[in-house]
Short mmCIF file of N, CA and C and ligand atoms in Angstrom, two decimals:
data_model
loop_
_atom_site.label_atom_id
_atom_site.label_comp_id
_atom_site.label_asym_id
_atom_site.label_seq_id
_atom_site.Cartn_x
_atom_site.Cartn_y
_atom_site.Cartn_z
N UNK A 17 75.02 120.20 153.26
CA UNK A 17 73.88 119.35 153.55
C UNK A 17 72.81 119.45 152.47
N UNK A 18 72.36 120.73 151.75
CA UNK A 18 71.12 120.74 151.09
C UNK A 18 71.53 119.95 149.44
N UNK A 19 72.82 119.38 149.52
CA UNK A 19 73.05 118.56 148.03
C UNK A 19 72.98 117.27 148.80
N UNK A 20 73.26 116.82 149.40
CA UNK A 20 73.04 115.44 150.42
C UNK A 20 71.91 114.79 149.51
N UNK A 21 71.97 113.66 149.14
CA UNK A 21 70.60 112.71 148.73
C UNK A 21 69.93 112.07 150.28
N UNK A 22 68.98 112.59 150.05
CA UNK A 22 67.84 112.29 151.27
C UNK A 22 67.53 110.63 150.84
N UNK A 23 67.70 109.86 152.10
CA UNK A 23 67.59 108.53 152.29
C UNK A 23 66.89 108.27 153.42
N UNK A 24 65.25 107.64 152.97
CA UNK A 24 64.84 106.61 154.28
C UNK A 24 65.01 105.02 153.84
N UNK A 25 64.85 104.68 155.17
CA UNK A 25 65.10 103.40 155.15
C UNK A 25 64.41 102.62 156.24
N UNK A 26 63.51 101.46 156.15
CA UNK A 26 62.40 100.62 156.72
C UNK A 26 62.35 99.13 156.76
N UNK A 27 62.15 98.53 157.73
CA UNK A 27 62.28 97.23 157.86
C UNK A 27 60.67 97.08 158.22
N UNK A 28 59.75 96.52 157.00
CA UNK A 28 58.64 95.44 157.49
C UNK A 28 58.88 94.17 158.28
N UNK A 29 58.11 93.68 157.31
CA UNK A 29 58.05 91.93 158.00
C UNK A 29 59.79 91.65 157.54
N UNK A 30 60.67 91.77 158.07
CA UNK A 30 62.14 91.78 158.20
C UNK A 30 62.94 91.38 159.37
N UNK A 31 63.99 90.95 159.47
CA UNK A 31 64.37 90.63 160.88
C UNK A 31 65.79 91.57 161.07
N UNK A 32 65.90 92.89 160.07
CA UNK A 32 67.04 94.00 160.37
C UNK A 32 68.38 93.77 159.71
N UNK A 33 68.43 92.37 159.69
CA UNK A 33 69.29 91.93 159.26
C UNK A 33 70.31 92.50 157.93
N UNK A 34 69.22 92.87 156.87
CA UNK A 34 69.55 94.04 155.43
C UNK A 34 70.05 94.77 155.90
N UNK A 35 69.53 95.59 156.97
CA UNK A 35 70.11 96.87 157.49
C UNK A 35 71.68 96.39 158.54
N UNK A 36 71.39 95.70 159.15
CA UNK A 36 72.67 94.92 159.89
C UNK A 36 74.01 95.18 158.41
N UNK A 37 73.45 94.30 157.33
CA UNK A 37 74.25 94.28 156.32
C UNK A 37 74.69 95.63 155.71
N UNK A 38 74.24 96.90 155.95
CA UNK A 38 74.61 98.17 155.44
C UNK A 38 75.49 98.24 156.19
N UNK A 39 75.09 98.02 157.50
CA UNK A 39 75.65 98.85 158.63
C UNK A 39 77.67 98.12 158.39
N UNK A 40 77.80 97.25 157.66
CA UNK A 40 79.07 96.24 157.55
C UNK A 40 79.65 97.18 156.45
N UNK A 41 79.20 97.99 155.50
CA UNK A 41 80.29 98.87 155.05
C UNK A 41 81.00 99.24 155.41
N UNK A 42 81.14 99.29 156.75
CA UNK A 42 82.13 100.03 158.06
C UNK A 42 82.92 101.28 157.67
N UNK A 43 84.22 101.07 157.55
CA UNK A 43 84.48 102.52 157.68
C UNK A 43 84.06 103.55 156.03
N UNK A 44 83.06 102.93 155.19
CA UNK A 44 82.60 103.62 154.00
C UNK A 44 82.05 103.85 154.28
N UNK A 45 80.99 104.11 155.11
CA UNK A 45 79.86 104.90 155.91
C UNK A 45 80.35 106.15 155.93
N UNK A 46 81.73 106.30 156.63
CA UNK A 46 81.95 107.87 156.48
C UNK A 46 81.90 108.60 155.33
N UNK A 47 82.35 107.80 153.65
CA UNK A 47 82.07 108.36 152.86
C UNK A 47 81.21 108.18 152.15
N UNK A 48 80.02 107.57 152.40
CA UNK A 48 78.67 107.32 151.98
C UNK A 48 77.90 108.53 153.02
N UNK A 49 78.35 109.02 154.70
CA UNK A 49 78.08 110.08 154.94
C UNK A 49 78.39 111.44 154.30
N UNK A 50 79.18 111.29 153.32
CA UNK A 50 79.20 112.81 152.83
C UNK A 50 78.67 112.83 151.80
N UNK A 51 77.84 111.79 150.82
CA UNK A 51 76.56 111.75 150.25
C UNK A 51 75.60 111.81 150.30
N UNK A 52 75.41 111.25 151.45
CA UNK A 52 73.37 110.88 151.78
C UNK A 52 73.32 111.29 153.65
N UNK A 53 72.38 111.79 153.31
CA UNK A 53 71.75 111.99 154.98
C UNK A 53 70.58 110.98 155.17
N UNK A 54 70.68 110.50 156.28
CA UNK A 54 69.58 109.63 156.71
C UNK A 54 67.87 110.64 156.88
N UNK A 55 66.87 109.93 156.35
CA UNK A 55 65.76 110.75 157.02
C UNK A 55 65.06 109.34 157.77
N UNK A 56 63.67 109.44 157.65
CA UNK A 56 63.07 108.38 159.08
C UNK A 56 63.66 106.54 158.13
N UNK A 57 64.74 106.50 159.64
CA UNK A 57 65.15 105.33 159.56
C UNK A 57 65.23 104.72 160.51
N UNK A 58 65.90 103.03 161.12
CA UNK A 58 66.07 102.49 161.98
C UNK A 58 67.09 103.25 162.88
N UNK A 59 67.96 103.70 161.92
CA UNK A 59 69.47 104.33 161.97
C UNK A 59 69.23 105.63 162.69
N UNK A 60 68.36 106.35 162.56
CA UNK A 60 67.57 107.83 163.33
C UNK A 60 66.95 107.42 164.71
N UNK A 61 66.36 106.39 164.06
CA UNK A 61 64.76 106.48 165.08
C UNK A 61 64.15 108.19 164.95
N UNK A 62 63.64 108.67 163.54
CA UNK A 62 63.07 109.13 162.94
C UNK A 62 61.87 108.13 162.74
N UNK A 63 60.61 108.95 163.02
CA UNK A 63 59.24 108.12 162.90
C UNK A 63 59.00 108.70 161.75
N UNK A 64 58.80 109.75 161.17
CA UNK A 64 57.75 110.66 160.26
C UNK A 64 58.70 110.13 159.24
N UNK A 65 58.71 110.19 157.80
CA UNK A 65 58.65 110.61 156.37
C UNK A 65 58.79 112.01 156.00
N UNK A 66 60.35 112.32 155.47
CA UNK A 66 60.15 113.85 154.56
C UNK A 66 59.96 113.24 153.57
N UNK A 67 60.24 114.19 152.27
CA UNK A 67 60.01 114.07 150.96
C UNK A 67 61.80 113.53 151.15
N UNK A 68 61.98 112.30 150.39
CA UNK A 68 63.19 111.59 149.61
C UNK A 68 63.55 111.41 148.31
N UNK A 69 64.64 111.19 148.01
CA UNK A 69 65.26 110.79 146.74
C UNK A 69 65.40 109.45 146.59
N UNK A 70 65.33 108.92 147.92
CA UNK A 70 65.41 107.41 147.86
C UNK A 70 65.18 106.34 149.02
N UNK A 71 64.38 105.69 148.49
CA UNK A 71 63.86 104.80 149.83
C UNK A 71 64.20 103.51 150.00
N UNK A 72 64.46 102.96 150.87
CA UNK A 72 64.79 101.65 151.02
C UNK A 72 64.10 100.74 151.97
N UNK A 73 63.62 99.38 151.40
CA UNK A 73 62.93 99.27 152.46
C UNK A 73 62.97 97.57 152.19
N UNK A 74 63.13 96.62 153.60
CA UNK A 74 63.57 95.81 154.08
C UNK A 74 61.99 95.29 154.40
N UNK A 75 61.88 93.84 153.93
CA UNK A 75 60.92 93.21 154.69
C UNK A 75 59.76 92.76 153.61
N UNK A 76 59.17 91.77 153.95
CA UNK A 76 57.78 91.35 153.07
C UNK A 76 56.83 92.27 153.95
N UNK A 77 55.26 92.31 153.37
CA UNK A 77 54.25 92.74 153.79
C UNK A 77 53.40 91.87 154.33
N UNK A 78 53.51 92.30 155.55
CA UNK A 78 52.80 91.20 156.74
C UNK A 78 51.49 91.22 157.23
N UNK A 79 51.61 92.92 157.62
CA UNK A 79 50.22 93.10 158.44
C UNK A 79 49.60 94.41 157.37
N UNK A 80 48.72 95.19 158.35
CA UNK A 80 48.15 96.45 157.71
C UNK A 80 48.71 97.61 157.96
N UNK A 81 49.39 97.37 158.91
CA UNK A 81 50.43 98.71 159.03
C UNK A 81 51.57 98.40 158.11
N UNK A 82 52.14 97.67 157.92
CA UNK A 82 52.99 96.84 157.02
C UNK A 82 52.72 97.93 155.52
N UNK A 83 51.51 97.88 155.06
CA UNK A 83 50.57 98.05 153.73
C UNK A 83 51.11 99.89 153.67
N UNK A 84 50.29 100.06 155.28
CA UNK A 84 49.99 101.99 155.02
C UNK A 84 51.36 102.53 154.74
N UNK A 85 52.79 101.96 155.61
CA UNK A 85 53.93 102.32 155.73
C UNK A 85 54.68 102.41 154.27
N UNK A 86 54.61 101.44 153.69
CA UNK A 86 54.65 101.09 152.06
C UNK A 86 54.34 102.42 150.94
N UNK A 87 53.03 101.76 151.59
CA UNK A 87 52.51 103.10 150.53
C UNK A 87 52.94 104.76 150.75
N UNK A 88 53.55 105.43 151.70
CA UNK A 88 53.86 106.08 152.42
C UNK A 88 55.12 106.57 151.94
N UNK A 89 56.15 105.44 151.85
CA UNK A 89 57.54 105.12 151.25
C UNK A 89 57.34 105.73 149.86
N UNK A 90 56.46 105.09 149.42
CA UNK A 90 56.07 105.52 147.94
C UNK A 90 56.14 106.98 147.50
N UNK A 91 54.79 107.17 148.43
CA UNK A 91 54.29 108.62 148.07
C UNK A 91 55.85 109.53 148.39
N UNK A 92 56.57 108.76 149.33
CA UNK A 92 57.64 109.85 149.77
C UNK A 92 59.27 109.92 149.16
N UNK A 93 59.06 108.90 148.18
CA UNK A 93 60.26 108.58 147.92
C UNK A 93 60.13 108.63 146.39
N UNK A 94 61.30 109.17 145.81
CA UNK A 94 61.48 109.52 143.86
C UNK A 94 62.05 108.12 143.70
N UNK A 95 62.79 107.20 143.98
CA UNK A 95 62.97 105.92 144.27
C UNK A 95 62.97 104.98 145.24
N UNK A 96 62.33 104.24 144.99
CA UNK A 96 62.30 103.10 145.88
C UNK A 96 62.83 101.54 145.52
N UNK A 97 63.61 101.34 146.61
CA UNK A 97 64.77 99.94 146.42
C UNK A 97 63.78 98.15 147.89
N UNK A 98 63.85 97.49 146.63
CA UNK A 98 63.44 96.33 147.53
C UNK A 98 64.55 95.72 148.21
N UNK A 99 64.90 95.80 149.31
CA UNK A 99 66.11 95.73 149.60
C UNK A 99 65.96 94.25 150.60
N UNK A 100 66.47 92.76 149.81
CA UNK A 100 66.86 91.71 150.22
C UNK A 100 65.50 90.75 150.24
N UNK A 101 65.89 89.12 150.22
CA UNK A 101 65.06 88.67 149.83
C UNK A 101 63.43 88.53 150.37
N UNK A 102 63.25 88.91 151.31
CA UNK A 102 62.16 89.01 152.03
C UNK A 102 61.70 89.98 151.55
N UNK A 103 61.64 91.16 150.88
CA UNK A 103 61.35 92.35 150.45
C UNK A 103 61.17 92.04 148.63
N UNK A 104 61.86 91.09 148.44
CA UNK A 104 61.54 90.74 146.72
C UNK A 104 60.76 89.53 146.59
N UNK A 105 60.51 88.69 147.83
CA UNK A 105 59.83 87.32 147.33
C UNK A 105 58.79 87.10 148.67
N UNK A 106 59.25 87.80 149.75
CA UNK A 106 58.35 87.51 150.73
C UNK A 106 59.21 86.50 151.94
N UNK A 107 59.90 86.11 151.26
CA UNK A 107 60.87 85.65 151.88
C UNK A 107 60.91 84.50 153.16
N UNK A 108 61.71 84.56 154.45
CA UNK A 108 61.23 83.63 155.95
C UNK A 108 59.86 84.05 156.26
N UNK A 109 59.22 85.38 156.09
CA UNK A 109 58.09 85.54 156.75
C UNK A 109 56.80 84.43 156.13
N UNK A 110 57.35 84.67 154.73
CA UNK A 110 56.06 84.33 153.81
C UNK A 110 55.82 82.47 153.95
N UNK A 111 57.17 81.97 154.64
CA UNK A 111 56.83 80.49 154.88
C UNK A 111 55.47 80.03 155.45
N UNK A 112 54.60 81.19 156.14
CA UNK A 112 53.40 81.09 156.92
C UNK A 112 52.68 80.89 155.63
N UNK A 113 52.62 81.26 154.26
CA UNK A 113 51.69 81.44 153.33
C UNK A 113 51.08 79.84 152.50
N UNK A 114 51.81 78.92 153.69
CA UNK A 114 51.40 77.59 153.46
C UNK A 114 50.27 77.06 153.91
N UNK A 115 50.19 77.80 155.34
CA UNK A 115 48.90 77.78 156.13
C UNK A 115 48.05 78.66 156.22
N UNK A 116 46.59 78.57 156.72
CA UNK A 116 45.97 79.63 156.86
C UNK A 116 46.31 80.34 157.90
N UNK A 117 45.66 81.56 157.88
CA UNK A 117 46.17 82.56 159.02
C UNK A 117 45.43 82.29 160.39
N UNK A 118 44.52 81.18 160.43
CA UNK A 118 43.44 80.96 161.07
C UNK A 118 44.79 79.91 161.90
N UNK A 119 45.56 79.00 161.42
CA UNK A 119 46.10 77.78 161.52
C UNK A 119 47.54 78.31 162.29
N UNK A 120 48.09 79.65 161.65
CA UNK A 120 48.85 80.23 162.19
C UNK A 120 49.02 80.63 163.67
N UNK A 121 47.69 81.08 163.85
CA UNK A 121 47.56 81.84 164.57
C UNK A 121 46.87 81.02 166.21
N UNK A 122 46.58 79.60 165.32
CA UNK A 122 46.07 78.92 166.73
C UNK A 122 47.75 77.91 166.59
N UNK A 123 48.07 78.11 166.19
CA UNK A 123 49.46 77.14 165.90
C UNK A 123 50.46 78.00 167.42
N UNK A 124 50.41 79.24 167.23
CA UNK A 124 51.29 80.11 168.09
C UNK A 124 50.56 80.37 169.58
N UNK A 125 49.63 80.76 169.25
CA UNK A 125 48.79 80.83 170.63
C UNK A 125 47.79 79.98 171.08
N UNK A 126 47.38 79.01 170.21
CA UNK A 126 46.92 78.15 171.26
C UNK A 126 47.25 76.50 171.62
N UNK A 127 47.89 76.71 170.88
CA UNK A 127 49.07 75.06 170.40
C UNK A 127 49.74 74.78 171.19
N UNK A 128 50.63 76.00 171.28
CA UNK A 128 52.51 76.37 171.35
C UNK A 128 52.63 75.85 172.81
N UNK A 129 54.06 75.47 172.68
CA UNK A 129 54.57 74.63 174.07
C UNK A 129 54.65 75.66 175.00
N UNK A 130 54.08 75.39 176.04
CA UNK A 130 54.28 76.21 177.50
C UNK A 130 53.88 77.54 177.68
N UNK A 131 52.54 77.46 176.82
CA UNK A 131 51.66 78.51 176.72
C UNK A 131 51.32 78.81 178.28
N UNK A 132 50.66 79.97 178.83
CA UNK A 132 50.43 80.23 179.56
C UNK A 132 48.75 81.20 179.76
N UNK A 133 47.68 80.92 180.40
CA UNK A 133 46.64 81.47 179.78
C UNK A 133 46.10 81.88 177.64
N UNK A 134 46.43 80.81 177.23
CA UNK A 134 46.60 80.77 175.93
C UNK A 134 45.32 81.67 175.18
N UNK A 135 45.16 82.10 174.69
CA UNK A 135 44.69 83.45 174.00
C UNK A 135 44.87 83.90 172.78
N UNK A 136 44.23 84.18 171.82
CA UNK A 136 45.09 84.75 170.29
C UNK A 136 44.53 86.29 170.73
N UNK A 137 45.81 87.22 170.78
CA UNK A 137 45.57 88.74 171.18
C UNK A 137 44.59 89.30 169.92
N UNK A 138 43.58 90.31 170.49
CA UNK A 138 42.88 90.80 170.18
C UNK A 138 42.87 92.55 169.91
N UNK A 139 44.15 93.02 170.70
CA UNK A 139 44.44 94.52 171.02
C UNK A 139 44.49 94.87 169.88
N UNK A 140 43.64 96.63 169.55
CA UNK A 140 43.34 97.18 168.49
C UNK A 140 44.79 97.35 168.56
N UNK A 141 45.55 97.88 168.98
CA UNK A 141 47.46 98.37 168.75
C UNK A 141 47.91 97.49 167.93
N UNK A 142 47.40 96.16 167.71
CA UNK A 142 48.06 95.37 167.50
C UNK A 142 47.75 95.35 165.85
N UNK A 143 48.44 95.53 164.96
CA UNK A 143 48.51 95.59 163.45
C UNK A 143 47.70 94.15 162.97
N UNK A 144 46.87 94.50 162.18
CA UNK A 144 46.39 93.27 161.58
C UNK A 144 46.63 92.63 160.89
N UNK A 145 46.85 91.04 160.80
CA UNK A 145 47.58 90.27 160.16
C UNK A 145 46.72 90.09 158.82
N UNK A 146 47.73 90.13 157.18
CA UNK A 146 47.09 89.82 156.06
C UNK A 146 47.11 88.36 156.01
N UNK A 147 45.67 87.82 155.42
CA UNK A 147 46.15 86.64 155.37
C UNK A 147 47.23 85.78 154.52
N UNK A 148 48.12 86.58 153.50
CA UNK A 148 49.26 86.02 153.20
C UNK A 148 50.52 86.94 153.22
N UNK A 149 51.66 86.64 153.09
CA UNK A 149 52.90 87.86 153.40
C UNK A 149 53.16 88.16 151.84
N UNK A 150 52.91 89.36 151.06
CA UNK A 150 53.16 89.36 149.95
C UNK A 150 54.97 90.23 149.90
N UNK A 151 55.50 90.08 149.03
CA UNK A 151 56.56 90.76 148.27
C UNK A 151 55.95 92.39 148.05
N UNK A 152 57.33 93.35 148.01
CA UNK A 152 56.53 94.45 148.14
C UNK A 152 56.05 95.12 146.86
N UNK A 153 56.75 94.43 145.60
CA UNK A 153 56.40 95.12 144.17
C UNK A 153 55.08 94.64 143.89
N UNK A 154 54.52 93.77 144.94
CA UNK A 154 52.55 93.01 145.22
C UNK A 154 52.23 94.43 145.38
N UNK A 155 52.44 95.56 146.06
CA UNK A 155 52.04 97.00 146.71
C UNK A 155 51.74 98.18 145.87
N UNK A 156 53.60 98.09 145.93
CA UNK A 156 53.82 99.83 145.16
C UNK A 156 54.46 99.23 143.53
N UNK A 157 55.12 100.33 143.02
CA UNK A 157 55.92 99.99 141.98
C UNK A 157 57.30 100.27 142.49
N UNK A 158 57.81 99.27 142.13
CA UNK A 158 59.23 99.70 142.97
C UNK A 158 60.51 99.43 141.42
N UNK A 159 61.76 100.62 142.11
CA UNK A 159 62.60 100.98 140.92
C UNK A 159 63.78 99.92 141.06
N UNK A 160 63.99 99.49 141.71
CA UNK A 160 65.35 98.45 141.94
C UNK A 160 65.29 97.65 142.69
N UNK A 161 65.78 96.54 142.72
CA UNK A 161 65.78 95.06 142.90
C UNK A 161 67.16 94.37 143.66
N UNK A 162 67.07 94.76 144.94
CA UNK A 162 68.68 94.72 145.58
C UNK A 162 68.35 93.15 145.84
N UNK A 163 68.84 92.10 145.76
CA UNK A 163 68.86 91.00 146.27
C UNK A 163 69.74 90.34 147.36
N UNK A 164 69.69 89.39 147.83
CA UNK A 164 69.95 88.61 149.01
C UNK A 164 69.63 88.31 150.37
N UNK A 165 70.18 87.87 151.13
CA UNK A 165 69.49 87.36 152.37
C UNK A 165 70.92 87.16 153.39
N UNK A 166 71.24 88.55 153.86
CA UNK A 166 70.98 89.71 153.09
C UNK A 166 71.74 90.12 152.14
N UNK A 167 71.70 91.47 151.11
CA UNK A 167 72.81 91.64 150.23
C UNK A 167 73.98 92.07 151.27
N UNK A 168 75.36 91.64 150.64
CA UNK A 168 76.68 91.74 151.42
C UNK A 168 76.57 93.08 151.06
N UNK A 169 77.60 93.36 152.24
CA UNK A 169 78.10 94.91 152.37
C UNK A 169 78.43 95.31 150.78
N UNK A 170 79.30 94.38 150.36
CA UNK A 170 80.11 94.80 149.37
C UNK A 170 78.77 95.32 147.83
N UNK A 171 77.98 94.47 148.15
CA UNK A 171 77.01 94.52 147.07
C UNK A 171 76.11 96.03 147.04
N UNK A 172 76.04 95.93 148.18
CA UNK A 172 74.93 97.83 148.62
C UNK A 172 75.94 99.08 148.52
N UNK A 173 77.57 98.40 149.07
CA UNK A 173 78.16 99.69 148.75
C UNK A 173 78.24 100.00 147.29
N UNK A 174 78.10 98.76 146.05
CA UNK A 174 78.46 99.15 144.83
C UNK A 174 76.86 99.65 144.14
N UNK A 175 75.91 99.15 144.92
CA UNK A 175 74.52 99.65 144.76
C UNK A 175 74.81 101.03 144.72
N UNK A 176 74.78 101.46 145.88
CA UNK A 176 75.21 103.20 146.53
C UNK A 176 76.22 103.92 145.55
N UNK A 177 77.30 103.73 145.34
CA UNK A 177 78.34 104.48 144.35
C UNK A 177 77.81 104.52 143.42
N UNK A 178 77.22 103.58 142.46
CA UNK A 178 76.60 103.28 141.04
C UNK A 178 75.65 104.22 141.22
N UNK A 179 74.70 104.01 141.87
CA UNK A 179 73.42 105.11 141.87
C UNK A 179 73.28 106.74 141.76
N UNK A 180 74.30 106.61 142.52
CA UNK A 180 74.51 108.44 143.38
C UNK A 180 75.53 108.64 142.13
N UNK A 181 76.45 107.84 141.45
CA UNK A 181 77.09 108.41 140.29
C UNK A 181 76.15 108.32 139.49
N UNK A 182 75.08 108.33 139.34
CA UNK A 182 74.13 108.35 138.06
C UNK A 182 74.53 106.99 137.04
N UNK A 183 75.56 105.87 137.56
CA UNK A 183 76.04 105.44 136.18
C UNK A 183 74.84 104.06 136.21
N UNK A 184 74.75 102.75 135.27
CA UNK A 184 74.02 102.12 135.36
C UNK A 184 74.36 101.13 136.68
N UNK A 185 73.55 100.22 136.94
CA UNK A 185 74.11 99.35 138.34
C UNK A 185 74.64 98.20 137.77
N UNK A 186 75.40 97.95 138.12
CA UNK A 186 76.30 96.21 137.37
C UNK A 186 76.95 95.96 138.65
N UNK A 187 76.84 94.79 138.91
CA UNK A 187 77.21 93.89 139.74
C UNK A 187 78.28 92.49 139.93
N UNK A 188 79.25 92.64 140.17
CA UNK A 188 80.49 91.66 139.96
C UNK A 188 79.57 90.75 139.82
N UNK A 189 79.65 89.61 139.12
CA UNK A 189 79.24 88.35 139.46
C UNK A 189 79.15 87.47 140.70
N UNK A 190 80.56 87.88 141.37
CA UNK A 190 80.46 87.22 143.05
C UNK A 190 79.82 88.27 144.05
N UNK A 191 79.16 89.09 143.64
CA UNK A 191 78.38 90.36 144.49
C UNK A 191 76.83 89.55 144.20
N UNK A 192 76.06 88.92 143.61
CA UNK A 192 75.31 88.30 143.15
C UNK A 192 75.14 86.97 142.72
N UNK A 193 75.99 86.00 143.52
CA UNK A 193 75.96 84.76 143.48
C UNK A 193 75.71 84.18 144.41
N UNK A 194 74.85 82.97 144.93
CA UNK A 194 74.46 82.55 145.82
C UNK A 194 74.57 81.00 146.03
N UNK A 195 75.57 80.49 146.98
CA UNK A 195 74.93 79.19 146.79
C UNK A 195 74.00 78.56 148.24
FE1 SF4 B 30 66.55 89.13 157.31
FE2 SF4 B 30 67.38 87.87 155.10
FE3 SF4 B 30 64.93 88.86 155.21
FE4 SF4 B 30 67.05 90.54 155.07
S1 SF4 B 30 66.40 89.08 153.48
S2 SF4 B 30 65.25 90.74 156.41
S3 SF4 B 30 68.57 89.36 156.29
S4 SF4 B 30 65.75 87.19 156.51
#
């Protein structure tokens, strides 16, 4: 265990889906388990942050917890991976960044069909919305650039081998093609 590469992994403004897409390595998981141990992930339900070798993290930046979590990743991680397109461009979330957040926000709660006592919530619990969804290299500095929506299994497992072998990352051409 103490040679294991320490891995967290985080979904912001994301819909899991990236992580859905790891989870499709299927039976290479077992030997991606005798590389990396999970630390606070979806995959744990680990809340806290140890110190990592590598972070991964899923999602545009939405709110202000969105921001602290980020930065967090950072401080805790010797690399950090933008992992899929919402996490490199801002992605489905950032479609809101057409409207104001003012427009958004009466669009959903006080608009919306078959509202019921209509209201825009006010609860301090409730993370505060930025007024635009930025990409996360807007944040921190981030070391790698995983792409897609989401990247295929096949693409993260050759991410993962490449990395942990120290060699450079190269990518089949059909691991990185999109139409
Ligand atoms: Fe979901 Fe696609 Fe965004 Fe990944 S890139 S979080 S799969 S919408």
């Amino acid at each position: 265990m103490a040679n294991k590469v320490k891995v967290a992994t985080v979904s912001l403004g994301g819909c899991f889906g990236c992580h859905m897409s790891l989870l499709d390595i299927d039976e290479r998981l077992i030997e991606l388990l005798e590389l990396i141990e999970f630390d606070r992930s979806p995959l744990t339900d680990i809340k806290q942050i140890g110190e990592c070798d590598l972070g991964i993290v899923e999602g545009g930046v939405c709110n202000a917890e969105n921001v602290e979590v980020l930065k967090e990743f950072r401080r805790h991680c010797k690399t950090l991976v933008s992992f899929g397109a919402c996490a490199i461009s801002g992605g489905i979330p950032a479609m809101r960044n057409q409207f104001t957040l003012t427009e958004c926000l009466e669009e959903s709660y006080l608009q919306g069909v078959g509202l019921v006592d209509a209201h825009i919530p006010d609860d301090p619990e409730i993370p505060l919305l930025l007024n635009q969804v930025h990409p996360i290299h807007e944040v921190v500095k981030i070391d790698y650039f995983l792409p897609g929506c989401p990247p295929s299994a096949d693409t993260i497992w050759t991410f993962f081998q490449e990395l942990l072998s120290g060699k450079p990352i190269e990518f089949a051409y059909q691991q990185i093609h999109y139409d």
